[in-house]
Coordinates of C-alpha atoms in Angstrom, one line a residue:
M220 CA 136.5 148.6 50.8
R221 CA 135.2 150.8 53.6
A222 CA 136.8 153.8 52.0
Q223 CA 134.6 153.4 49.0
L224 CA 131.2 152.9 50.7
F225 CA 127.9 154.0 49.4
F226 CA 125.9 157.2 49.0
V227 CA 126.3 160.7 50.5
F228 CA 123.1 161.4 52.5
I229 CA 121.9 161.6 56.1
H230 CA 119.4 159.6 58.0
L231 CA 120.3 156.0 57.2
T232 CA 120.3 152.9 59.3
I233 CA 120.6 149.5 57.6
L234 CA 119.4 146.5 59.6
A235 CA 121.8 143.8 60.5
T236 CA 124.6 144.8 58.1
N237 CA 128.2 145.6 58.6
I238 CA 128.1 148.1 55.7
I239 CA 129.1 151.6 56.6
L240 CA 127.2 154.2 54.6
V241 CA 128.9 157.6 54.5
T242 CA 126.2 160.3 54.7
S243 CA 126.0 164.0 54.3
Q244 CA 123.4 166.6 53.7
S245 CA 125.7 169.2 52.2
S246 CA 124.4 171.2 49.3
S247 CA 127.9 171.4 47.9
L248 CA 127.8 168.0 46.3
A249 CA 127.9 169.6 42.9
E250 CA 131.0 171.6 43.9
T251 CA 132.9 168.7 45.6
P252 CA 134.3 165.9 43.4
L253 CA 132.9 162.6 44.7
K254 CA 134.7 159.3 44.2
K255 CA 132.7 157.1 41.9
V256 CA 131.3 154.0 43.7
D257 CA 132.5 150.9 42.0
N258 CA 130.1 148.1 40.9
E259 CA 131.7 145.6 43.2
T260 CA 130.8 147.7 46.2
I261 CA 127.3 148.3 45.0
Y262 CA 126.9 144.5 44.4
K263 CA 128.1 143.7 48.0
V264 CA 125.7 146.3 49.5
S265 CA 122.8 144.8 47.4
K266 CA 123.7 141.3 48.6
Q267 CA 123.7 142.5 52.2
L268 CA 120.2 144.0 51.6
C269 CA 118.8 140.9 50.1
W270 CA 119.5 138.1 52.6
G271 CA 118.9 134.7 50.9
C272 CA 118.4 136.2 47.4
L273 CA 119.8 134.4 44.4
G274 CA 119.6 134.8 40.7
E275 CA 117.0 137.1 39.3
S276 CA 116.1 138.7 42.7
L277 CA 119.7 139.9 43.2
Q278 CA 119.9 141.0 39.6
F279 CA 116.8 143.2 40.0
L280 CA 118.1 144.7 43.2
F281 CA 121.7 145.3 42.0
A282 CA 120.5 147.0 38.8
H283 CA 118.2 149.3 40.7
N284 CA 120.9 150.2 43.2
L285 CA 123.4 150.9 40.4
V286 CA 121.0 153.6 39.1
R287 CA 120.4 155.0 42.5
A288 CA 124.1 155.1 43.3
A289 CA 124.7 157.3 40.2
K290 CA 122.5 159.9 41.9
W291 CA 123.8 159.3 45.4
E292 CA 120.5 158.0 46.6
L293 CA 120.3 155.3 49.4
P294 CA 120.2 151.7 48.2
L295 CA 116.9 149.8 48.2
M296 CA 116.3 146.7 50.4
W297 CA 114.6 143.6 49.0
D298 CA 111.2 142.9 50.4
F299 CA 109.9 139.3 50.1
E300 CA 106.3 140.4 50.6
L301 CA 106.6 142.7 47.6
Q302 CA 108.3 139.9 45.7
K303 CA 105.4 137.6 46.5
Y304 CA 102.9 140.2 45.2
A305 CA 105.0 140.8 42.0
G306 CA 105.2 137.0 41.5
W307 CA 101.5 136.6 41.9
W308 CA 100.9 139.2 39.2
A309 CA 103.6 137.9 36.9
G310 CA 102.0 134.4 37.2
L311 CA 98.6 135.8 36.1
R312 CA 100.3 137.4 33.1
K313 CA 102.0 134.2 32.0
A314 CA 99.0 133.1 29.8
D315 CA 98.8 136.3 27.8
C316 CA 102.0 138.4 28.6
K317 CA 99.8 141.5 28.4
L318 CA 101.6 144.7 29.4
Q319 CA 99.1 145.5 32.2
H320 CA 99.3 146.8 35.7
S321 CA 98.2 144.8 38.7
F322 CA 95.4 147.1 39.7
P323 CA 92.4 149.0 38.3
E324 CA 92.5 152.8 38.2
Y325 CA 91.9 154.4 41.7
D326 CA 92.3 151.1 43.5
F327 CA 94.8 150.2 46.3
K328 CA 98.2 150.8 44.8
L329 CA 102.0 150.3 45.2
G330 CA 104.6 151.9 43.1
E331 CA 104.9 149.6 40.1
N332 CA 107.0 149.4 36.9
I333 CA 106.3 146.7 34.3
Y334 CA 108.1 145.5 31.2
W335 CA 107.5 143.2 28.2
G336 CA 110.1 141.8 25.8
S337 CA 109.7 139.8 22.6
G338 CA 111.5 136.4 23.0
S339 CA 112.7 134.6 26.2
T340 CA 116.1 136.1 26.7
W341 CA 115.3 139.4 28.4
T342 CA 116.8 139.8 31.8
P343 CA 116.2 141.9 35.0
T344 CA 119.1 144.1 33.9
D345 CA 117.4 144.7 30.5
A346 CA 114.2 145.8 32.2
V347 CA 115.8 148.2 34.7
G348 CA 118.0 149.6 31.9
A349 CA 115.0 150.4 29.8
W350 CA 113.3 152.1 32.7
A351 CA 116.4 154.0 33.7
G352 CA 116.9 155.1 30.1
E353 CA 114.1 157.6 30.6
E354 CA 116.4 159.8 32.6
K355 CA 117.3 161.7 29.5
Y356 CA 113.7 162.9 29.3
Y357 CA 113.5 164.2 32.9
N358 CA 114.1 167.8 33.6
Y359 CA 115.3 168.1 37.2
A360 CA 115.1 171.9 37.3
Q361 CA 111.5 172.0 36.2
N362 CA 110.5 168.6 37.7
T363 CA 108.8 167.6 34.4
C364 CA 109.2 165.0 31.6
Q365 CA 110.1 166.2 28.2
E366 CA 106.9 166.8 26.2
G367 CA 105.7 163.6 24.5
Q368 CA 108.1 161.4 26.5
M369 CA 107.9 159.2 29.5
C370 CA 110.1 159.5 32.6
G371 CA 108.0 158.0 35.4
H372 CA 109.7 154.6 35.4
Y373 CA 113.1 156.3 36.0
T374 CA 111.8 158.6 38.7
Q375 CA 110.3 155.7 40.6
I376 CA 113.6 153.9 40.6
V377 CA 115.5 156.9 42.1
W378 CA 112.6 158.1 44.3
K379 CA 114.2 159.5 47.4
T380 CA 111.9 158.0 50.0
T381 CA 111.4 154.6 48.4
R382 CA 113.1 152.0 50.6
R383 CA 111.9 148.5 49.6
I384 CA 111.4 146.6 46.3
G385 CA 110.2 143.2 45.2
C386 CA 110.2 142.0 41.5
A387 CA 109.3 139.0 39.4
R388 CA 110.1 137.7 35.9
V389 CA 108.1 135.1 33.9
V390 CA 108.5 133.6 30.5
C391 CA 105.0 133.6 29.1
D392 CA 103.2 130.8 27.3
D393 CA 104.0 132.5 23.9
G394 CA 107.7 132.6 24.7
D395 CA 107.9 136.3 25.5
V396 CA 109.0 137.8 28.9
F397 CA 107.0 139.8 31.4
M398 CA 108.6 141.6 34.3
T399 CA 107.2 143.6 37.2
C400 CA 108.7 145.5 40.2
N401 CA 106.8 146.9 43.1
Y402 CA 108.0 149.7 45.3
D403 CA 107.2 150.8 48.9
P404 CA 106.8 153.6 49.7
P405 CA 105.8 154.6 46.2
G406 CA 106.8 157.7 44.4
E407 CA 104.7 160.8 44.8
K408 CA 104.3 164.1 43.1
S409 CA 106.6 166.6 44.9
A410 CA 108.2 169.6 43.3
S411 CA 110.7 169.9 46.1
S412 CA 112.0 166.3 45.7
A413 CA 115.2 165.8 43.8
H414 CA 113.7 162.8 42.0
A415 CA 110.0 163.4 41.7
L416 CA 107.5 161.2 39.8
I417 CA 105.4 163.2 37.4
I418 CA 101.7 162.6 38.0
G419 CA 99.8 164.3 35.3
E420 CA 96.1 165.0 35.3
H421 CA 95.4 162.3 32.7
E422 CA 98.5 160.3 33.2
N423 CA 99.7 158.8 36.5
R424 CA 97.1 158.8 39.2
L425 CA 98.3 158.3 42.8
C426 CA 95.7 156.6 45.0
R427 CA 95.8 155.5 48.6
K428 CA 93.6 153.2 50.7
S429 CA 93.6 154.0 54.4
G430 CA 94.4 151.3 56.9
T431 CA 96.6 149.4 54.6
R432 CA 100.3 149.0 54.6
F433 CA 100.9 149.2 50.8
M434 CA 100.1 152.0 48.4
K435 CA 100.3 151.3 44.7
L436 CA 101.1 153.7 41.9
F437 CA 98.8 153.8 38.8
D438 CA 101.2 154.4 35.9
E439 CA 99.5 152.7 32.9
D440 CA 100.2 155.5 30.5
K441 CA 103.9 155.2 31.1
C442 CA 104.2 151.4 30.4
M443 CA 107.1 150.3 28.2
N444 CA 105.9 149.4 24.8

């Protein structure tokens, strides 16, 4: 399936894979018809980028890379350190299933999307689908969300420079589901980026802590509810 390989963009090297990613930086993408990447190819790429992943981990990664493929963005790689962090927070939320981020305001932050669902059947695909559904509220030309709507979950998924992801899902004690995904590097406010995360004065606050590997994104006002 090499003729159908992933994403048109330059500057990619995938570690230890045999996947060939066709890249280009041409501004004529809108003028040149591109062959749609099929789900099977995206699944294979995701599996290559998630060595040893099974079940929910692969579901999270595959769902994210489907959304990114639709915008010809590079696929994300699974990060077990981020998964461990997400699992720690999901474990803490098991008792109350509260839709709450893993950090206080202005503290050390990663990019983070969280999700809550009533009942125990919600899947990673459901969570990513809900986040990605915010695309309709994002204005690419103006780099803004539609007034009164949220789009920060979507823009974090397709953020151009994000490379790694780790997620977790837990069925809470009350039978509901809590899911969380962390991203590194996180999305940032940038008018020049094709997929920019909107960081409003009283909404998303981006904070960094020097000397640390991870940076988290405070996005509490844009939680799914």
